[in-house]
Coordinates of C-alpha atoms in Angstrom, one line a residue:
P1 CA 12.6 -73.4 4.5
L2 CA 8.9 -73.9 5.3
S3 CA 8.1 -77.3 6.7
A4 CA 4.9 -79.2 7.8
S5 CA 3.6 -82.7 8.1
H6 CA 0.7 -83.7 6.0
N7 CA -1.0 -85.6 8.8
G8 CA -1.0 -82.8 11.4
S9 CA 1.6 -84.5 13.6
S10 CA 3.9 -81.5 13.5
S11 CA 3.6 -77.7 13.3
N12 CA 4.0 -75.6 10.2
S13 CA 7.4 -74.1 10.7
L14 CA 9.3 -71.4 8.9
H15 CA 13.1 -71.4 9.5
I16 CA 15.3 -68.5 8.5
G17 CA 18.9 -69.7 7.8
S18 CA 21.8 -69.4 5.4
T19 CA 22.9 -71.9 2.8
R20 CA 26.4 -71.7 1.5
L21 CA 26.2 -71.2 -2.3
D22 CA 29.4 -73.0 -3.0
C23 CA 28.3 -76.4 -1.7
G24 CA 24.9 -76.1 0.0
N25 CA 26.2 -76.4 3.6
M26 CA 23.4 -75.5 6.0
Q27 CA 24.9 -73.0 8.3
R28 CA 22.9 -73.5 11.4
L29 CA 23.8 -70.9 13.9
I30 CA 21.6 -69.9 16.8
I31 CA 22.4 -66.2 17.4
S32 CA 21.5 -65.0 20.8
G33 CA 18.4 -62.8 20.8
A34 CA 17.7 -63.3 17.1
K35 CA 14.5 -65.3 16.3
H36 CA 15.1 -67.8 13.5
K37 CA 12.0 -70.0 13.7
Y38 CA 8.2 -69.5 13.8
S39 CA 5.8 -72.4 14.3
I40 CA 2.1 -72.7 14.0
P41 CA 0.4 -75.9 15.3
H42 CA -2.2 -77.6 13.0
T43 CA -5.4 -76.4 14.6
A44 CA -8.6 -74.8 13.5
S45 CA -7.1 -71.4 14.2
A46 CA -4.1 -72.0 12.0
P47 CA -5.4 -69.8 9.1
V48 CA -5.7 -66.9 11.6
K49 CA -2.2 -67.6 12.9
L50 CA -0.8 -67.7 9.4
A51 CA -2.1 -64.2 8.8
K52 CA -0.1 -63.1 11.9
V53 CA 3.1 -64.6 10.3
Q54 CA 3.2 -61.7 7.9
K55 CA 3.6 -59.4 10.9
S56 CA 6.3 -61.6 12.3
L57 CA 8.5 -61.9 9.2
A58 CA 10.3 -58.6 9.9
T59 CA 11.4 -60.0 13.3
L60 CA 12.6 -63.3 11.7
F61 CA 14.6 -61.4 9.1
E62 CA 16.5 -59.7 12.0
W63 CA 18.3 -63.0 12.2
Q64 CA 19.7 -62.4 8.7
D65 CA 21.2 -59.1 9.9
A66 CA 22.7 -60.7 13.0
F67 CA 24.1 -63.6 10.9
E68 CA 25.7 -61.1 8.5
R69 CA 27.4 -59.3 11.4
E70 CA 28.7 -62.5 12.9
A71 CA 30.0 -63.8 9.5
Q72 CA 31.8 -60.5 8.9
R73 CA 33.5 -60.8 12.3
L74 CA 34.7 -64.3 11.5
L75 CA 35.8 -63.1 8.0
D76 CA 37.9 -60.4 9.6
T77 CA 39.6 -62.8 12.0
P78 CA 42.7 -64.6 10.8
L79 CA 43.0 -68.3 11.7
T80 CA 46.2 -70.3 11.4
L81 CA 46.3 -74.1 10.8
G82 CA 47.5 -74.6 14.4
Q83 CA 44.5 -72.6 15.8
F84 CA 42.1 -74.5 13.5
E85 CA 43.5 -77.8 14.7
K86 CA 42.9 -76.8 18.3
V87 CA 39.3 -75.9 17.5
V88 CA 38.9 -79.3 15.8
T89 CA 40.3 -81.1 18.9
R90 CA 37.8 -79.3 21.2
V91 CA 34.8 -79.8 18.8
F92 CA 35.3 -83.5 18.3
D93 CA 36.3 -84.3 21.9
D94 CA 38.3 -87.5 21.0
P95 CA 39.1 -90.0 23.7
A96 CA 42.5 -89.5 25.5
L97 CA 43.5 -93.1 24.8
P98 CA 41.9 -94.1 21.5
S99 CA 41.9 -97.7 20.3
K100 CA 43.8 -98.5 17.1
T101 CA 40.7 -98.2 15.0
Q102 CA 39.6 -94.9 16.7
H103 CA 43.1 -93.5 16.2
K104 CA 43.0 -94.4 12.5
N105 CA 39.5 -92.8 12.1
I106 CA 40.6 -89.7 14.0
T107 CA 43.7 -89.3 11.8
V108 CA 41.7 -89.7 8.6
R109 CA 39.1 -87.2 9.9
N110 CA 41.7 -84.7 10.9
N111 CA 43.5 -85.0 7.5
V112 CA 40.3 -84.4 5.7
L113 CA 39.5 -81.3 7.9
R114 CA 43.0 -80.0 7.4
S115 CA 42.6 -80.4 3.6
L116 CA 39.2 -78.7 3.6
F117 CA 40.7 -75.7 5.6
E118 CA 43.9 -75.4 3.6
D119 CA 43.1 -76.6 0.1
A120 CA 39.4 -76.9 -0.7
A121 CA 38.2 -74.8 -3.6
T122 CA 35.1 -73.9 -1.5
Q123 CA 37.4 -72.0 0.9
E124 CA 39.3 -70.1 -1.8
A125 CA 37.9 -66.7 -1.2
I126 CA 38.0 -67.0 2.6
R127 CA 41.1 -69.1 3.3
G128 CA 43.0 -68.4 6.5
T129 CA 40.0 -66.9 8.3
A130 CA 37.8 -68.0 11.2
W131 CA 35.0 -68.1 8.7
A132 CA 36.9 -70.6 6.6
G133 CA 37.5 -72.7 9.7
W134 CA 33.9 -72.8 10.6
N135 CA 32.9 -73.6 7.0
A136 CA 35.5 -76.4 6.7
I137 CA 34.0 -78.1 9.8
G138 CA 30.5 -77.6 8.4
E139 CA 31.5 -79.0 5.1
Y140 CA 33.1 -82.0 6.7
L141 CA 30.0 -82.7 8.9
D142 CA 27.5 -82.1 6.1
H143 CA 29.3 -83.9 3.2
V144 CA 32.1 -86.2 4.5
A145 CA 31.5 -87.5 8.0
P146 CA 30.2 -91.0 8.0
A147 CA 26.4 -91.4 7.8
K148 CA 24.1 -94.4 7.5
S149 CA 22.5 -93.1 4.3
N150 CA 22.2 -90.0 2.2
S151 CA 18.8 -89.2 3.7
S152 CA 20.1 -89.5 7.3
R153 CA 23.0 -87.2 6.3
A154 CA 20.6 -84.6 4.9
A155 CA 18.3 -84.9 7.9
R156 CA 21.1 -84.4 10.5
S157 CA 22.4 -81.4 8.5
L158 CA 19.0 -79.7 8.4
A159 CA 18.1 -80.4 12.0
D160 CA 17.9 -77.7 14.6
S161 CA 19.4 -80.1 17.2
G162 CA 21.6 -83.2 17.3
A163 CA 25.3 -83.9 17.2
V164 CA 26.0 -82.2 13.8
T165 CA 24.3 -78.9 14.9
E166 CA 25.9 -79.1 18.3
R167 CA 29.3 -79.5 16.8
K168 CA 28.8 -76.6 14.4
T169 CA 27.6 -74.5 17.2
E170 CA 30.5 -75.4 19.4
A171 CA 32.9 -74.6 16.5
Y172 CA 31.2 -71.2 16.0
K173 CA 31.5 -70.4 19.8
L174 CA 35.2 -71.3 19.9
L175 CA 35.9 -69.3 16.7
A176 CA 33.7 -66.3 17.8
L177 CA 35.8 -66.1 21.0
A178 CA 38.8 -65.4 18.9
A179 CA 37.0 -62.8 16.8

């Protein structure tokens, strides 16, 4: 997406990324060495810099090629429910001695994640793969995990940083190690 503020408080930014067609999950993944973002500050020279963006687009689209390679690696990697649950445990880093409320919330979350991985229609074509594991975690974080409001849910899913992006990145790293 292309983003900008209307008051000059932030740069014009172009982000290259994938959106999962089944459900619209934003698949934020920073791939080492692949440029995924280009920003131009609101200054008098912005029109000149925008002209340079045309030349930079080829570099940005290298990200898409890198993403496709990583996706294929994860698609080619089988993932059992037990392996998926180990990834979930590492990604969510639950307390060793949770309170009763925490234990209940962890159990509910893990049941939802298990269902997304094993049963969700959105995983039908990729079920049993590391790619399905990563998408199940992304689907949970983007659409199910508690949020203050729908707009805060959307903002955290689209952000380049923050807890949701960090968890998706951690899940990817753990699953990529197995690939």
